[in-house]
Amino acid sequence: ASAPVYVFNGLGSRGFALGPWLADLLASHLVKGTALPGEILPSRFAPPPPDAMRWHAVDMARTKALLRVRPGDAVIDLTVGHGGDTLWLAEAVGRGGQVWGFDVQPTAIANTRHRLESADVDAIVELHEADHARVAEIVPPSMHGVVSVAVANLGHLPGSESPVITRPESTVRAFASTLQLLRVGGALIAVIYVGHSGGREELAAIEEWTAALDSKRWRVEWERH
């Protein structure tokens, strides 16, 4: 009878540190039947169907986050929205992890809480109906310098008629505060939309802020579409 073959390939000098994490994923897959994430499967190299979206910002952001998030980590969702990223982060860090989620809109918090409860991961998630600029104030001092990843989807609440959008001043304050919470090797990953009113102004403010960061401490990467 044929047996599956698993290959750890392409780790290289930068990716070598992923070896233990990949081994842990594979062990969980073999022993518990846990699904392997699509980001590490050979099928990701298959050509997409002709009508498929070839550039999806959220998927790209999660792929980058997956390189840094480990079970048991502390992570942050700066803009929970309907809870998609919050749930994804909670599942990524597992029962031993900790997730903080922020949103100023009660509807977003309620929708996210329901989504987390349905997935039975709400116990490790702390939701705050608060401006994400308060992140360093709300996340306990003991967790400063410990967070592995913080994510943000800027703009407005998807599918909502609410006029509330993320604002440049608040977003830049939130991002600056978040950097102080990250551990060495951690990352702040933001998806920035410019199609709505105020979107380009927010992008410009973030560009100006990142340009002023100390290049000896921080590496800034942009993926533009």
Coordinates of C-alpha atoms in Angstrom, one line a residue:
A1 CA 0.0 0.0 0.0
S2 CA 1.2 3.5 -0.8
A3 CA 2.0 5.9 2.0
P4 CA 2.1 9.7 1.9
V5 CA 5.5 11.4 1.7
Y6 CA 6.2 14.7 3.5
V7 CA 9.0 17.0 2.3
F8 CA 10.4 19.9 4.3
N9 CA 11.9 22.1 1.5
G10 CA 12.9 25.6 0.8
L11 CA 13.7 26.6 4.4
G12 CA 17.0 28.2 3.4
S13 CA 19.0 30.5 5.8
R14 CA 16.0 32.8 6.7
G15 CA 13.4 30.1 6.8
F16 CA 15.4 27.5 8.8
A17 CA 13.8 28.7 12.0
L18 CA 10.5 27.5 10.7
G19 CA 11.7 23.9 10.9
P20 CA 10.5 23.2 14.5
W21 CA 7.2 24.9 13.8
L22 CA 6.6 22.8 10.7
A23 CA 7.6 19.7 12.5
D24 CA 5.0 20.5 15.2
L25 CA 2.3 21.0 12.6
L26 CA 3.2 17.7 10.9
A27 CA 3.2 15.8 14.2
S28 CA -0.3 17.2 15.1
H29 CA -1.5 16.3 11.6
L30 CA -0.3 12.7 11.9
V31 CA -1.3 12.1 15.5
K32 CA -4.5 14.2 15.8
G33 CA -5.5 14.6 12.2
T34 CA -5.2 18.4 12.4
A35 CA -5.4 20.0 9.0
L36 CA -2.2 21.4 7.6
P37 CA -2.5 25.1 6.7
G38 CA -2.9 25.8 3.0
E39 CA 0.1 28.2 3.0
I40 CA 2.5 25.2 3.3
L41 CA 0.8 22.7 1.0
P42 CA 2.2 22.1 -2.6
S43 CA -1.3 22.8 -3.9
R44 CA -0.7 26.5 -3.3
F45 CA 1.5 26.4 -6.5
A46 CA -1.4 25.2 -8.6
P47 CA -2.6 27.8 -11.2
P48 CA -5.8 29.5 -10.1
P49 CA -8.9 29.1 -12.2
P50 CA -9.3 31.8 -14.9
D51 CA -12.0 33.7 -12.9
A52 CA -10.2 33.5 -9.6
M53 CA -9.0 36.7 -7.8
R54 CA -5.2 36.6 -8.1
W55 CA -4.4 39.2 -5.5
H56 CA -6.2 39.0 -2.1
A57 CA -4.8 41.4 0.5
V58 CA -6.2 39.5 3.5
D59 CA -4.8 36.2 2.4
M60 CA -1.4 37.8 1.8
A61 CA -1.5 39.4 5.3
R62 CA -2.3 36.0 6.9
T63 CA 0.4 34.3 5.0
K64 CA 2.9 36.8 6.5
A65 CA 1.4 36.5 9.9
L66 CA 1.7 32.7 9.8
L67 CA 5.4 33.0 9.5
R68 CA 5.5 34.5 13.0
V69 CA 2.5 33.2 14.9
R70 CA 3.1 30.0 17.1
P71 CA 0.8 28.1 19.4
G72 CA 0.6 29.8 22.8
D73 CA 1.5 33.3 21.4
A74 CA 0.0 36.6 22.4
V75 CA -1.5 38.5 19.4
I76 CA -3.6 41.5 18.6
D77 CA -6.4 42.4 16.2
L78 CA -6.6 46.2 16.1
T79 CA -9.8 46.2 14.0
V80 CA -12.0 43.2 14.7
G81 CA -14.7 44.1 12.2
H82 CA -16.9 40.9 11.8
G83 CA -14.3 38.8 13.6
G84 CA -12.6 37.0 10.6
D85 CA -9.1 37.9 11.6
T86 CA -9.8 37.6 15.3
L87 CA -11.1 34.0 14.8
W88 CA -8.1 33.1 12.6
L89 CA -5.7 34.4 15.2
A90 CA -7.4 32.6 18.0
E91 CA -7.2 29.3 16.1
A92 CA -3.6 30.0 15.2
V93 CA -2.4 30.5 18.8
G94 CA -4.6 27.8 20.3
R95 CA -5.8 27.2 23.8
G96 CA -2.6 28.4 25.4
G97 CA -2.6 31.7 23.5
Q98 CA -4.0 35.1 24.1
V99 CA -5.8 37.4 21.7
W100 CA -6.8 41.1 22.2
G101 CA -9.3 42.6 19.8
F102 CA -10.3 46.2 19.4
D103 CA -13.1 48.0 17.6
V104 CA -15.1 51.2 18.3
Q105 CA -18.4 49.9 17.0
P106 CA -20.7 47.9 19.2
T107 CA -22.0 45.9 16.2
A108 CA -18.5 44.8 15.4
I109 CA -17.8 43.6 18.9
A110 CA -21.1 41.8 19.2
N111 CA -20.7 40.1 15.8
T112 CA -17.1 39.0 16.7
R113 CA -18.1 37.7 20.1
H114 CA -20.9 35.6 18.6
R115 CA -18.4 34.2 16.0
L116 CA -15.9 33.3 18.6
E117 CA -18.4 31.7 20.8
S118 CA -19.7 29.6 17.9
A119 CA -16.2 28.4 17.3
D120 CA -15.6 27.8 21.0
V121 CA -12.5 30.0 21.1
D122 CA -13.9 32.9 23.0
A123 CA -12.1 32.0 26.3
I124 CA -8.7 33.1 25.0
V125 CA -10.0 36.3 23.3
E126 CA -10.4 39.6 25.2
L127 CA -12.6 42.1 23.2
H128 CA -12.6 45.8 23.8
E129 CA -15.0 48.3 22.5
A130 CA -12.3 51.0 22.3
D131 CA -10.2 53.0 20.0
H132 CA -7.2 50.9 18.9
A133 CA -5.0 53.9 19.8
R134 CA -5.5 52.8 23.4
V135 CA -3.9 49.4 22.7
A136 CA -0.8 50.0 24.9
E137 CA -3.0 51.2 27.7
I138 CA -5.3 48.2 27.6
V139 CA -2.9 45.3 27.0
P140 CA -1.3 44.6 30.4
P141 CA 2.3 45.8 31.0
S142 CA 3.4 42.3 31.5
M143 CA 2.6 41.5 27.9
H144 CA 4.5 44.5 26.5
G145 CA 7.4 43.3 24.3
V146 CA 5.8 39.8 24.1
V147 CA 3.2 40.1 21.3
S148 CA 4.2 38.2 18.2
V149 CA 1.8 39.7 15.6
A150 CA -0.7 42.5 15.4
V151 CA -3.0 42.8 12.4
A152 CA -5.3 45.6 11.2
N153 CA -7.8 45.8 8.4
L154 CA -8.3 49.5 7.9
G155 CA -11.3 51.3 6.4
H156 CA -15.0 50.7 7.3
L157 CA -17.0 47.8 8.7
P158 CA -17.6 45.5 5.7
G159 CA -21.2 45.3 4.5
S160 CA -22.2 48.0 6.9
E161 CA -23.9 51.4 6.2
S162 CA -22.1 52.9 9.2
P163 CA -20.1 56.1 8.4
V164 CA -17.4 55.1 10.9
I165 CA -14.0 54.5 9.4
T166 CA -10.5 54.3 10.7
R167 CA -8.8 57.7 10.8
P168 CA -5.2 58.7 10.1
E169 CA -4.5 60.2 13.5
S170 CA -5.9 57.3 15.5
T171 CA -4.4 54.7 13.2
V172 CA -0.9 56.1 13.4
R173 CA -1.1 56.4 17.2
A174 CA -2.3 52.8 17.3
F175 CA 0.5 51.6 15.1
A176 CA 3.2 53.5 17.1
S177 CA 1.9 52.0 20.3
T178 CA 1.7 48.5 18.9
L179 CA 5.4 48.6 17.9
Q180 CA 6.2 48.9 21.6
L181 CA 4.2 45.7 22.4
L182 CA 6.0 43.5 19.8
R183 CA 8.6 41.0 20.7
V184 CA 11.9 40.8 18.7
G185 CA 11.0 39.3 15.4
G186 CA 7.3 40.3 15.8
A187 CA 5.3 42.1 13.1
L188 CA 2.5 44.7 12.6
I189 CA 0.6 43.7 9.5
A190 CA -1.9 46.1 8.0
V191 CA -4.3 45.9 5.1
I192 CA -4.9 49.5 3.8
Y193 CA -7.8 50.2 1.6
V194 CA -7.9 53.5 -0.4
G195 CA -11.2 53.2 -2.3
H196 CA -13.3 54.9 0.3
S197 CA -13.4 58.5 1.3
G198 CA -10.4 59.2 3.6
G199 CA -8.5 56.1 2.5
R200 CA -5.8 57.8 0.6
E201 CA -5.2 60.3 3.4
E202 CA -4.8 57.4 5.8
L203 CA -2.4 55.7 3.5
A204 CA -0.4 59.0 3.2
A205 CA -0.2 59.3 7.0
I206 CA 1.0 55.8 7.4
E207 CA 3.6 56.2 4.7
E208 CA 4.9 59.4 6.4
W209 CA 5.0 57.6 9.8
T210 CA 6.9 54.5 8.4
A211 CA 9.4 56.7 6.6
A212 CA 10.4 58.2 9.9
L213 CA 10.9 54.9 11.7
D214 CA 14.5 53.9 12.8
S215 CA 15.7 51.6 10.0
K216 CA 18.1 50.0 12.4
R217 CA 15.2 48.7 14.5
W218 CA 12.4 48.2 12.0
R219 CA 12.0 46.8 8.5
V220 CA 9.1 48.2 6.5
E221 CA 7.7 46.1 3.6
W222 CA 5.0 47.2 1.2
E223 CA 2.8 45.1 -1.2
R224 CA 0.9 47.3 -3.5
H225 CA -2.0 46.6 -5.9

